[in-house]
Coordinates of C-alpha atoms (C1' of nucleotides) in Angstrom, one line a residue:
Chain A
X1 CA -1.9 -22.8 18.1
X2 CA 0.7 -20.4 18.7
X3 CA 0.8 -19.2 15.3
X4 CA -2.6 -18.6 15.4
X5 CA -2.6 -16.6 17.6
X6 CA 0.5 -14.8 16.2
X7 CA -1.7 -13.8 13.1
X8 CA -5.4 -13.9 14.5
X9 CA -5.5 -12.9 17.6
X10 CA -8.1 -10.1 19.2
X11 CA -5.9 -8.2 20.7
X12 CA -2.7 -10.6 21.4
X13 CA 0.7 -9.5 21.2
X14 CA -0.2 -6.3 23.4
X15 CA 3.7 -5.4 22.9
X16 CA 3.0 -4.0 18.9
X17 CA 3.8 -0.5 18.2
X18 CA 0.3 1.3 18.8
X19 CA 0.3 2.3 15.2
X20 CA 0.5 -1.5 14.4
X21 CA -1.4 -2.4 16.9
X22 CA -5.0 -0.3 15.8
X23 CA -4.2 -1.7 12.1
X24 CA -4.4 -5.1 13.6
X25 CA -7.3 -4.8 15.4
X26 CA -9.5 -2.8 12.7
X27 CA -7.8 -5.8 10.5
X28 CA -9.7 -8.3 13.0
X29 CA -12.9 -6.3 13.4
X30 CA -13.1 -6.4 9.8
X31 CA -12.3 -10.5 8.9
X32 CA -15.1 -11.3 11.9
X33 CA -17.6 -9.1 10.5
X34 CA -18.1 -7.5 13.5
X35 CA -17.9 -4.2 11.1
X36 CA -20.0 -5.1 8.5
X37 CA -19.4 -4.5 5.0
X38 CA -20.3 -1.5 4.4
X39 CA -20.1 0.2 7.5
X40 CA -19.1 3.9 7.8
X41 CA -16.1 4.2 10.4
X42 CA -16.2 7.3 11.5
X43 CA -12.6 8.7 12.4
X44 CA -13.5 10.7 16.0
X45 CA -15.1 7.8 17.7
X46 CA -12.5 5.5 16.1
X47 CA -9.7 7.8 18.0
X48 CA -11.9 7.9 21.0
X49 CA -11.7 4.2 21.2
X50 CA -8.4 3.5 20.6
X51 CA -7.3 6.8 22.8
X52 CA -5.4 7.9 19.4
X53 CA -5.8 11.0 17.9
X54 CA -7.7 11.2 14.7
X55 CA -4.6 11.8 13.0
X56 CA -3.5 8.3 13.7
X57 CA -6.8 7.0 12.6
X58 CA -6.6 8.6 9.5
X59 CA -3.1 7.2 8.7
X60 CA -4.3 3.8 9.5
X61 CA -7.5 4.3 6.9
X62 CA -4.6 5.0 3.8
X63 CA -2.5 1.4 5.3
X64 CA -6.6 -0.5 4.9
X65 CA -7.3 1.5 2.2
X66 CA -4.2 0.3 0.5
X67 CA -5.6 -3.6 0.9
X68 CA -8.7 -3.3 -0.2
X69 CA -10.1 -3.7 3.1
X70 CA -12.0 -0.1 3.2
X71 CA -13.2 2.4 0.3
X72 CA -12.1 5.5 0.8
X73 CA -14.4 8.7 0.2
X74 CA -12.9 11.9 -0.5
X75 CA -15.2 14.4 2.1
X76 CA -17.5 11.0 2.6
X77 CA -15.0 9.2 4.9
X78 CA -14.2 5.7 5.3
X79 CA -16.1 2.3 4.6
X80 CA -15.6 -1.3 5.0
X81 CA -14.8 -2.5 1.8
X82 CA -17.8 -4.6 0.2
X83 CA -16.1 -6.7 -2.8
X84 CA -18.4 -7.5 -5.4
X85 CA -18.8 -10.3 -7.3
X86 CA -16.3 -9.4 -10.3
X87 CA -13.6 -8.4 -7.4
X88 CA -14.5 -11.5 -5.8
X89 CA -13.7 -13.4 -9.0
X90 CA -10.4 -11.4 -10.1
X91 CA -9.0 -11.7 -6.3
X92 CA -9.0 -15.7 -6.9
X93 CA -8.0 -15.0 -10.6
X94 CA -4.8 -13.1 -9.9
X95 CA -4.1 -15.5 -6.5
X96 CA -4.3 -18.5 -9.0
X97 CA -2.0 -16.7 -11.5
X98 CA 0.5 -16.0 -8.8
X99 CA 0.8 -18.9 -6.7
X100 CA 0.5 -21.6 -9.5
X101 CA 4.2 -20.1 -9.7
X102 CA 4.8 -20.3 -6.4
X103 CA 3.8 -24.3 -6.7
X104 CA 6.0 -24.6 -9.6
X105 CA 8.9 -23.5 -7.4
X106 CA 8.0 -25.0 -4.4
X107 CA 7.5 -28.3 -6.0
X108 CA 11.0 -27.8 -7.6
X109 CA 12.8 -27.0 -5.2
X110 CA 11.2 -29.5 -2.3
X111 CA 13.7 -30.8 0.4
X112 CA 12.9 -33.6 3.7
X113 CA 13.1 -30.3 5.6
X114 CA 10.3 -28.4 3.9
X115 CA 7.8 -31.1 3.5
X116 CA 8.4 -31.7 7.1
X117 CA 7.4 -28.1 7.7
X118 CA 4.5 -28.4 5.3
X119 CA 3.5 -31.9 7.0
X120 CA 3.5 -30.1 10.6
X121 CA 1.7 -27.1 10.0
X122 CA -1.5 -29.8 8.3
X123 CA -0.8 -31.6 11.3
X124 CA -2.3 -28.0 12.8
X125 CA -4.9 -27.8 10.6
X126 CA -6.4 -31.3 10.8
X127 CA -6.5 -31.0 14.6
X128 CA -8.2 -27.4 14.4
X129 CA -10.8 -29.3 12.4
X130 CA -11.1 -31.9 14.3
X131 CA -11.2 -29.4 17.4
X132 CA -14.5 -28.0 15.4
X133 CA -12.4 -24.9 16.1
X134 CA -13.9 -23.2 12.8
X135 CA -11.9 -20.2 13.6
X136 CA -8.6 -21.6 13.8
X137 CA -9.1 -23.5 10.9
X138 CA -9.8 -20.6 8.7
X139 CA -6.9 -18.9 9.9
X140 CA -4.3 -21.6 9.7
X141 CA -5.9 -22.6 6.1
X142 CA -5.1 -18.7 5.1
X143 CA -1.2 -19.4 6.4
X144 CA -1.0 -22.8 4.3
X145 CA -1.1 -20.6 1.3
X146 CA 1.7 -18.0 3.1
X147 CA 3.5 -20.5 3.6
X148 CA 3.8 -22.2 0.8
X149 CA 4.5 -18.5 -0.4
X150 CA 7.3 -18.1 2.3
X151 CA 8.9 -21.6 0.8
X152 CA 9.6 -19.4 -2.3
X153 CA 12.3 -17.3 0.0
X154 CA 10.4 -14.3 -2.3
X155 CA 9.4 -11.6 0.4
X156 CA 8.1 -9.8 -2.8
X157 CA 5.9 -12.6 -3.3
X158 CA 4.9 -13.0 0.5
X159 CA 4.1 -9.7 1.1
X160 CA 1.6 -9.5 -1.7
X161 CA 0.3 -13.0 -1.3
X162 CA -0.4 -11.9 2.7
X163 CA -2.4 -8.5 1.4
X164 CA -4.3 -11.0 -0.9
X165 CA -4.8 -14.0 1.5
X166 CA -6.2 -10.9 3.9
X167 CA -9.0 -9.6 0.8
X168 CA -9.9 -13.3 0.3
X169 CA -11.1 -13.5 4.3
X170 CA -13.1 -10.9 3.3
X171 CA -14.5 -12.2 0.6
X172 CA -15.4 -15.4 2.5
X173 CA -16.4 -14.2 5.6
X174 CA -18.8 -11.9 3.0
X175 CA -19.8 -14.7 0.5
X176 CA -19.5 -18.2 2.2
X177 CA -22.5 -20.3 1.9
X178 CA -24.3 -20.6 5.4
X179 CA -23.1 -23.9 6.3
X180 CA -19.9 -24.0 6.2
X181 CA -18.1 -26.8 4.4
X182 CA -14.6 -26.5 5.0
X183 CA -13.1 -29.3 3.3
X184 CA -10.4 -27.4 2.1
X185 CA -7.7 -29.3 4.6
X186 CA -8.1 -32.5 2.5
X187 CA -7.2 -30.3 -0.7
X188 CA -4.4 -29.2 1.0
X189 CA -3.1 -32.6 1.3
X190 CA -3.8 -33.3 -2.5
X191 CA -1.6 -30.3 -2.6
X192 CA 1.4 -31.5 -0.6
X193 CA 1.1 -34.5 -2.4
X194 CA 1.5 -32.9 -5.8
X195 CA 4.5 -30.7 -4.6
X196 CA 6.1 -33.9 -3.5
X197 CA 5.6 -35.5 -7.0
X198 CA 8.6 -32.8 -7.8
X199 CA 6.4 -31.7 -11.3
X200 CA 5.9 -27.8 -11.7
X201 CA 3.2 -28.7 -14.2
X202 CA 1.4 -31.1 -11.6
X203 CA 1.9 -28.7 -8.9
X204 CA 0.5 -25.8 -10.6
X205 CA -2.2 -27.6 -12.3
X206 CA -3.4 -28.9 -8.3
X207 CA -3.0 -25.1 -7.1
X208 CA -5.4 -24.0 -9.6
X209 CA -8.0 -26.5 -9.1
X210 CA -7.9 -25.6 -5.1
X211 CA -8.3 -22.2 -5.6
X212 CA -11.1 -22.8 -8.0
X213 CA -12.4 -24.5 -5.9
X214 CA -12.6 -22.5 -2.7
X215 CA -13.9 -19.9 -5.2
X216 CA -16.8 -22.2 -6.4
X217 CA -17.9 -23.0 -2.9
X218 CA -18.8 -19.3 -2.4
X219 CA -22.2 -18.0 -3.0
X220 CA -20.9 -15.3 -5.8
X221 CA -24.4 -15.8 -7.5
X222 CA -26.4 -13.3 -5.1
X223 CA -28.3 -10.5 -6.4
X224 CA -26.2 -7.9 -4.9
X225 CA -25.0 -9.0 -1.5
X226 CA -24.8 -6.7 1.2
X227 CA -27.4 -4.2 -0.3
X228 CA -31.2 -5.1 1.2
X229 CA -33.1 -6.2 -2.2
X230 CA -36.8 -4.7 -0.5
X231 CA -38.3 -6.0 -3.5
X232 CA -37.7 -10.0 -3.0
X233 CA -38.1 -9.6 0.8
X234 CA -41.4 -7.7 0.5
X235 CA -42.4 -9.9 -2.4
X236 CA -43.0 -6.9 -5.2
X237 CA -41.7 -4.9 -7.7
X238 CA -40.9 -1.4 -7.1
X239 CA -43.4 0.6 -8.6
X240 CA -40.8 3.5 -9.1
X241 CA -37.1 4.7 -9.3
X242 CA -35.7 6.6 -7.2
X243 CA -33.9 10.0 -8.9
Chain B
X1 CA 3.6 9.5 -27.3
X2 CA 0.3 10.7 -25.5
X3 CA 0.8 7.4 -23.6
X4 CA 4.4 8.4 -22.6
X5 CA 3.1 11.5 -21.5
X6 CA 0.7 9.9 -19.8
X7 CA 2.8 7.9 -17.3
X8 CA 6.2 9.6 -16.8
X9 CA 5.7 13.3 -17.4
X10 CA 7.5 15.5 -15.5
X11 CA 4.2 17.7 -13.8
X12 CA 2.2 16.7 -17.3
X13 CA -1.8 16.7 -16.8
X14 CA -2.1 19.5 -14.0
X15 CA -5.4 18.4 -13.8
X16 CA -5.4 15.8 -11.5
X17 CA -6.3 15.8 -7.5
X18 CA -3.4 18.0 -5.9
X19 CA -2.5 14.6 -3.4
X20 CA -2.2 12.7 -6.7
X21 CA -0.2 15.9 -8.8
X22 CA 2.4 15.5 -5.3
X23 CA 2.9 11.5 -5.0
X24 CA 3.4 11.6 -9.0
X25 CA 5.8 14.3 -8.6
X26 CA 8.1 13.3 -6.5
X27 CA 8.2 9.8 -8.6
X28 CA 9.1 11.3 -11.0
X29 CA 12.0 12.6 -9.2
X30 CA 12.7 9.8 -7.5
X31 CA 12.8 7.5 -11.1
X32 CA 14.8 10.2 -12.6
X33 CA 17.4 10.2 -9.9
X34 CA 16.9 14.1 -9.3
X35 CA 16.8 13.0 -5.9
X36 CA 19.3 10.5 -5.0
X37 CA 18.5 7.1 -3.3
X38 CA 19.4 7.5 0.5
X39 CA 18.8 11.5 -0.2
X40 CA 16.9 12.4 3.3
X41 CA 13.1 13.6 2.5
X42 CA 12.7 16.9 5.1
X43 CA 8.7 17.1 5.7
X44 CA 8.2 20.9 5.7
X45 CA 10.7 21.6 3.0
X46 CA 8.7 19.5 0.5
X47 CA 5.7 21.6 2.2
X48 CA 6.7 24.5 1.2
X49 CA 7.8 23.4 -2.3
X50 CA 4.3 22.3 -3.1
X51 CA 2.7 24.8 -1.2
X52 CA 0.5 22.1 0.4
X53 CA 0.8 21.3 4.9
X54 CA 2.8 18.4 6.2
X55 CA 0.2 16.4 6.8
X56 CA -0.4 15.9 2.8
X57 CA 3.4 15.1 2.7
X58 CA 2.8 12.7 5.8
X59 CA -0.2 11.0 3.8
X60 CA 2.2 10.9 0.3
X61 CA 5.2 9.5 2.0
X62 CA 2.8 6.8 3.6
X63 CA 2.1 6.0 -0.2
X64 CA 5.6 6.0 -1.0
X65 CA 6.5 3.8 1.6
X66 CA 4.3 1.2 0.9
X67 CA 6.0 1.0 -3.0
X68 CA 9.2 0.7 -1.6
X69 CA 10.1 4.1 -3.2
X70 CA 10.9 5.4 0.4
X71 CA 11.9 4.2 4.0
X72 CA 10.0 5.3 6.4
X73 CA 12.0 5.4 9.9
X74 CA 10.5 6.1 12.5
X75 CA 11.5 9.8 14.4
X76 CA 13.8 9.8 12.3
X77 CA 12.0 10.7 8.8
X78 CA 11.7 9.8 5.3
X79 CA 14.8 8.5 3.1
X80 CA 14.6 7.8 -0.8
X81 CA 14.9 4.1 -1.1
X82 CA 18.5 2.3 -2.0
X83 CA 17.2 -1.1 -3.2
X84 CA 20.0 -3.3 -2.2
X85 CA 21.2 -6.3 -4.9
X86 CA 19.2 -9.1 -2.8
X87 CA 16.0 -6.8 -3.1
X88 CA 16.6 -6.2 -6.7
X89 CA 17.3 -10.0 -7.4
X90 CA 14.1 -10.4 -5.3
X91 CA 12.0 -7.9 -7.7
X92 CA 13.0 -9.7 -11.0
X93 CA 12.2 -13.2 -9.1
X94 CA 8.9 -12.2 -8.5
X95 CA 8.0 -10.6 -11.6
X96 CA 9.0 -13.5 -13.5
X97 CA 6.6 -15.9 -11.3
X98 CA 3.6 -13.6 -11.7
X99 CA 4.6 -12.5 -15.6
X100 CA 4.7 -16.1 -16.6
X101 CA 1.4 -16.3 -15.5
X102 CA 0.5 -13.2 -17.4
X103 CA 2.5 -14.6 -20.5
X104 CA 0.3 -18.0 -20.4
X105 CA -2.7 -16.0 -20.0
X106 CA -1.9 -13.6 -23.0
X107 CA -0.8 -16.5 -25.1
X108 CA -3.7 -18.8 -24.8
X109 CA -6.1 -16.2 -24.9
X110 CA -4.8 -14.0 -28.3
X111 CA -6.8 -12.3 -31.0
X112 CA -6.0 -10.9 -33.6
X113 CA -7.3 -7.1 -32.1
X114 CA -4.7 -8.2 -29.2
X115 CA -2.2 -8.6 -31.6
X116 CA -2.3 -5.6 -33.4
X117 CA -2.3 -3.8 -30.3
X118 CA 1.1 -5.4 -29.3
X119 CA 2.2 -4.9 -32.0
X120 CA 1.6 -1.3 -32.4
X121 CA 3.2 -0.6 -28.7
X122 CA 6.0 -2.2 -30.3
X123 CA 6.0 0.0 -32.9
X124 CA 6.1 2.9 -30.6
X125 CA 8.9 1.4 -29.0
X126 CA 10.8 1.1 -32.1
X127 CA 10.2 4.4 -33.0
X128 CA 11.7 5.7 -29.3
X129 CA 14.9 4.0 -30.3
X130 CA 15.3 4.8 -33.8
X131 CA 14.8 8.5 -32.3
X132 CA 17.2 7.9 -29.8
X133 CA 15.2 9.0 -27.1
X134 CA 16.4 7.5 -24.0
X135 CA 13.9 7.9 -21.5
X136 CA 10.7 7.2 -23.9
X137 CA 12.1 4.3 -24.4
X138 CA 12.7 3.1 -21.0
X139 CA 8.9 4.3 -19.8
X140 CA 7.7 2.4 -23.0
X141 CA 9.1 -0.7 -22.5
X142 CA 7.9 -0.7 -18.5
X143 CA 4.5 0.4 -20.1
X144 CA 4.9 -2.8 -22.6
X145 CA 4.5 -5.2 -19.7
X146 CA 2.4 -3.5 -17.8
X147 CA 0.1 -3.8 -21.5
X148 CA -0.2 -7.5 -21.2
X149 CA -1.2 -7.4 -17.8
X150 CA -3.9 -5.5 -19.0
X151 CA -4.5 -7.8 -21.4
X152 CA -4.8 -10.1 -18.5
X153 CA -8.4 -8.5 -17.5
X154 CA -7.3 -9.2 -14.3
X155 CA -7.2 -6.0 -12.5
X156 CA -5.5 -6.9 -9.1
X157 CA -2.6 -8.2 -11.1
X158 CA -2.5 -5.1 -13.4
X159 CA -2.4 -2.6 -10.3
X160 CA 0.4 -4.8 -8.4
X161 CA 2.4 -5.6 -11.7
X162 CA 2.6 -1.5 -12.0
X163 CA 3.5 -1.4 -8.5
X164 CA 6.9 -3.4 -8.9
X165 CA 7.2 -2.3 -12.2
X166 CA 8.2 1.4 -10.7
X167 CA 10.5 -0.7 -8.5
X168 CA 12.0 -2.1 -11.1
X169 CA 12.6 1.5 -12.4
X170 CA 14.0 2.4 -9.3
X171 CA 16.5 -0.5 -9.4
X172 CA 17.0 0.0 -12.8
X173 CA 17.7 3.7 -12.5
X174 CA 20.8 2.5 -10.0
X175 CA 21.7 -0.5 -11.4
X176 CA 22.1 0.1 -14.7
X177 CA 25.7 -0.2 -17.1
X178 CA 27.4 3.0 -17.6
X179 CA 26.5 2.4 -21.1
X180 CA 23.3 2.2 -21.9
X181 CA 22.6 -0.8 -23.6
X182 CA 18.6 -1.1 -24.2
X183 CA 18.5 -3.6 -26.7
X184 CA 15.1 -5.2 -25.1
X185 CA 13.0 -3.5 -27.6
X186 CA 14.4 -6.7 -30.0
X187 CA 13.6 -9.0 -26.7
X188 CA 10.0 -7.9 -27.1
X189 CA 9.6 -8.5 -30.3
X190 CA 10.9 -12.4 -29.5
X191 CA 8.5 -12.1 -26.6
X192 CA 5.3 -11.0 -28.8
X193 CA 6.3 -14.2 -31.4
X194 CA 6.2 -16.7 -28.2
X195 CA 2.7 -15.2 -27.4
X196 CA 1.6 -15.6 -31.1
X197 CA 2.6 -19.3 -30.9
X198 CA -0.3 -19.7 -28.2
X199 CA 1.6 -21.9 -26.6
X200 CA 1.4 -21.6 -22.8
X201 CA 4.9 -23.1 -21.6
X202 CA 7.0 -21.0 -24.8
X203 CA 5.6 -18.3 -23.6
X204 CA 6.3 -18.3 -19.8
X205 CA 9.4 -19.5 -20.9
X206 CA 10.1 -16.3 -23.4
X207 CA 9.1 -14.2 -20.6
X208 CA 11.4 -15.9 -18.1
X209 CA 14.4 -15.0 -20.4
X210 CA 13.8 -11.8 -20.7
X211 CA 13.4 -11.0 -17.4
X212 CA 16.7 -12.5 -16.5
X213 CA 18.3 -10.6 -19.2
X214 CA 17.3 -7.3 -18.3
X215 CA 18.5 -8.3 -14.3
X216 CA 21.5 -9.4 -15.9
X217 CA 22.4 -6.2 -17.9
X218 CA 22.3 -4.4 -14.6
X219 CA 25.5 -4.3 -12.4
X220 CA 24.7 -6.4 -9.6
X221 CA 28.3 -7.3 -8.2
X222 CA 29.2 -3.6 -6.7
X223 CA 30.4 -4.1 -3.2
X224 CA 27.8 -1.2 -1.8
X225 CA 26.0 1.1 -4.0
X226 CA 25.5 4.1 -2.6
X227 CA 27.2 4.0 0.1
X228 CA 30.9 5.6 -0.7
X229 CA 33.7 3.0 -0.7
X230 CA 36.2 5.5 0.8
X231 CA 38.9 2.4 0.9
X232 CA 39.1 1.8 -2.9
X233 CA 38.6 5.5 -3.7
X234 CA 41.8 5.9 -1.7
X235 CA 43.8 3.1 -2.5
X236 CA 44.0 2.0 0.8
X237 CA 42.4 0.0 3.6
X238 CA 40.4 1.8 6.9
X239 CA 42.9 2.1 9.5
X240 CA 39.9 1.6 12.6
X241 CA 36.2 1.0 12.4
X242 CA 34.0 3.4 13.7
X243 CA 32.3 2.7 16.9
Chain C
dG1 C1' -49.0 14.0 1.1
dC2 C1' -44.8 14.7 -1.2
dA3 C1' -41.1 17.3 -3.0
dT4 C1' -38.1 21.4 -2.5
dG5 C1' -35.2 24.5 -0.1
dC6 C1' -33.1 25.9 4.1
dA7 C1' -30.8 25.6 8.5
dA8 C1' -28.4 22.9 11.9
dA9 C1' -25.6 19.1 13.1
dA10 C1' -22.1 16.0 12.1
dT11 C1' -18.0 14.8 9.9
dT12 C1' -14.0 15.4 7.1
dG13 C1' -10.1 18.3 5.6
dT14 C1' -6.5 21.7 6.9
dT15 C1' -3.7 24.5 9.5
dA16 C1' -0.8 26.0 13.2
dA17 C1' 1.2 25.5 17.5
dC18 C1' 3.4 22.6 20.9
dA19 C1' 6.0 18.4 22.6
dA20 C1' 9.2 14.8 21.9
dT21 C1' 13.1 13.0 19.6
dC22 C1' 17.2 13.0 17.0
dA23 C1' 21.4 15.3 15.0
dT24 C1' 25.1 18.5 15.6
dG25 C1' 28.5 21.3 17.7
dT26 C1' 30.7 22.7 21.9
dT27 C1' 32.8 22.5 26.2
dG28 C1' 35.2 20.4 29.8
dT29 C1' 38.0 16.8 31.6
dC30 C1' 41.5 13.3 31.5
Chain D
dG1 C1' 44.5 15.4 21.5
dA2 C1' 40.6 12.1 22.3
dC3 C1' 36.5 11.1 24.6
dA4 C1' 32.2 12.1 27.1
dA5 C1' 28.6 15.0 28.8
dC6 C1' 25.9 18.6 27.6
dA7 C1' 23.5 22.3 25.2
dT8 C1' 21.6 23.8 20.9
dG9 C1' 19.1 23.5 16.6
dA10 C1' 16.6 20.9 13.4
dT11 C1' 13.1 17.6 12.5
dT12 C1' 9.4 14.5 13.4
dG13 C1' 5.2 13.3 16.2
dT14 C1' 0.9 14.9 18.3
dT15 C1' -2.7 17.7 19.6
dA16 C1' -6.3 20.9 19.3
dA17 C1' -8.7 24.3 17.0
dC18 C1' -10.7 26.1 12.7
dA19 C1' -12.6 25.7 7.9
dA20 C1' -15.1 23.3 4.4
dT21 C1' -18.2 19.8 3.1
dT22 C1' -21.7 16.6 3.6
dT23 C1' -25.6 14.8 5.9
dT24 C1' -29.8 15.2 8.5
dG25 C1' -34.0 17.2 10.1
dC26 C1' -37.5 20.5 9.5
dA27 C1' -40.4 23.8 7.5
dT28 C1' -42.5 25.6 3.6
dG29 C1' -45.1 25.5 -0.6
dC30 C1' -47.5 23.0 -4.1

DNA sequence: GCATGCAAAATTGTTAACAATCATGTTGTC
DNA sequence: GACAACATGATTGTTAACAATTTTGCATGC
């Protein structure tokens, strides 16, 4: 619970630098959709909001910019990032390709005190999803992997896992299918189990089919998601293109 | 050679976006150690030098930072980064988890088109050497890895993997023997043979080695690079610690 | 009625001045 | 002579105003 909050959290940890502080929230605003995809964020009522100046704002759109979380325009301003299907598909591509490794060493180089950390933090997830606590669970699924990352004593690794784990809850939260089917936390068992078996080959192997598999559950077969498609809702074909 | 240029020119194509021209620039001068890591990066002096405001330097360093080209500390400016051995033995580490999963990738998805494009990098590479040209060499054989994670498809890799690939420059413009002893252009070769076999594990494991060799060519056992070891310059041991 | 061009508003990009902070050198005291 | 307090200069952090660009709304003409 408490590292939930640590990472999720609205605005928890009041005692961040401001600077961090705005990133987090934005970060937030972003993974709970309640800035769409999309969505122009315009810097003056940003600094308004936060009581920053626009400066600070701006600095904060290169740190988002930087994970993919928002496109940046030059003289258009700033966006919400809206992955496509292909980004969708590379994000869980690349993750696979990186922490298949990070299985392999884990799963090499497992200990009683590891697996104990491993065990506890399932522990956290099972009773999140047993709380129905859909939020938790999402968030504490998304530190599994970082986790398992940290394991690696890597902070290269981490770092960029944590950037990617973030794009993926984009990617979710943009392309899960509408009733949500979260049986991810039994795969992560499957997983501990094949770390324990010691085999980098197993290990990996497991990894891979998780990841493919959180990929397969989302709806990546849309028309083009987030963009209205007038013609299926009004049940015709356009009768012209626009210049 | 148009590729060399392409990468690590000093101010080569002046046609690019001013903010770009500046952050490529000063990596240049950062890789080539014109200025020195721990070297203090003064805001309005780089202003005047490129003619641009602070606030582009602000945005640039911000960019810097988050390579690990700079430090960023805060009210207290901008420093040019002095990798430390951990962090370099870090860097290597991480490459070769996510290059072994570019060198399974590569190897179990070759053609012959793939091939001859390896092979005629190598060729380039080859030709650096013969010519004795240092610093072609060096960009070449950073661009030779960052080739087969292009030949990944996978762009998220491709961008990170050219990411710590600069680090690596970095750490490898610090670390590196007194004599220069770049005899990875033959490791490559060996490299491009384990991908041709199409086996998966030879592959990784190819990759593997070479990464280790090239972070153990480097001299990684100094006491504190960078910082000036007054006691064995001297011949003798501090008298008092500072406060 | 619809497209085109123009004008106004909104927004981003840039600059310069000011405030806050840190580094440096000096002075005074013991 | 060494140390601490202080004053000075240099540098970063912030703000507000201005310039450039894009978007929006409206009017005009076809």
């Amino acid at each position: 619970m408490a590292k939930v909050e640590e990472t999720g959290s609205y605005k928890g940890s009041e005692k961040l630098r401001p600077e961090e502080m705005i990133y987090q929230e934005m970060l937030d605003a972003i993974l709970d959709r309640r800035l769409e995809p999309g969505m122009k964020l315009i810097e003056e009522d940003l600094a308004k909001t936060f009581g920053v100046s626009r400066a600070r704002i701006r600095a904060t759109f290169l740190q988002l910019a930087h994970d993919k979380l928002i496109n940046l325009v030059p003289n258009r301003g700033a966006f919400v990032a809206e992955p496509t299907i292909d980004e969708a598909i590379e994000v869980f591509s690349a993750r696979r390709m990186i922490e298949d490794g990070v299985a392999r060493k884990v799963a090499t180089s497992m200990t009683d005190a590891r697996a104990a950390q491993i065990k506890n933090h399932l522990d956290r997830e099972h009773t999140a999803h047993h709380d129905g606590d859909h939020r938790a669970a999402i968030i504490l699924s998304g530190e599994f992997h970082l986790l398992l990352a940290r394991l690696t004593g890597n902070l290269v690794i981490e770092e960029f896992l944590e950037r990617l784990i973030l794009r993926s809850s984009l990617i979710i939260a943009m392309y899960e299918s509408p009733q949500p089917v979260d049986c991810s936390h039994t795969e992560h068992d499957q997983l501990l189990n094949a770390l324990l078996s010691g085999d980098p080959d197993i290990a990996a192997a497991e990894m891979s089919r998780h990841l493919d598999a959180i990929r397969d559950r989302l709806q990546l077969q849309r028309p083009k998601p987030g963009k209205t498609d007038f013609a299926s809702i009004f049940g015709r074909t356009p009768k012209s293109e626009a210049s």
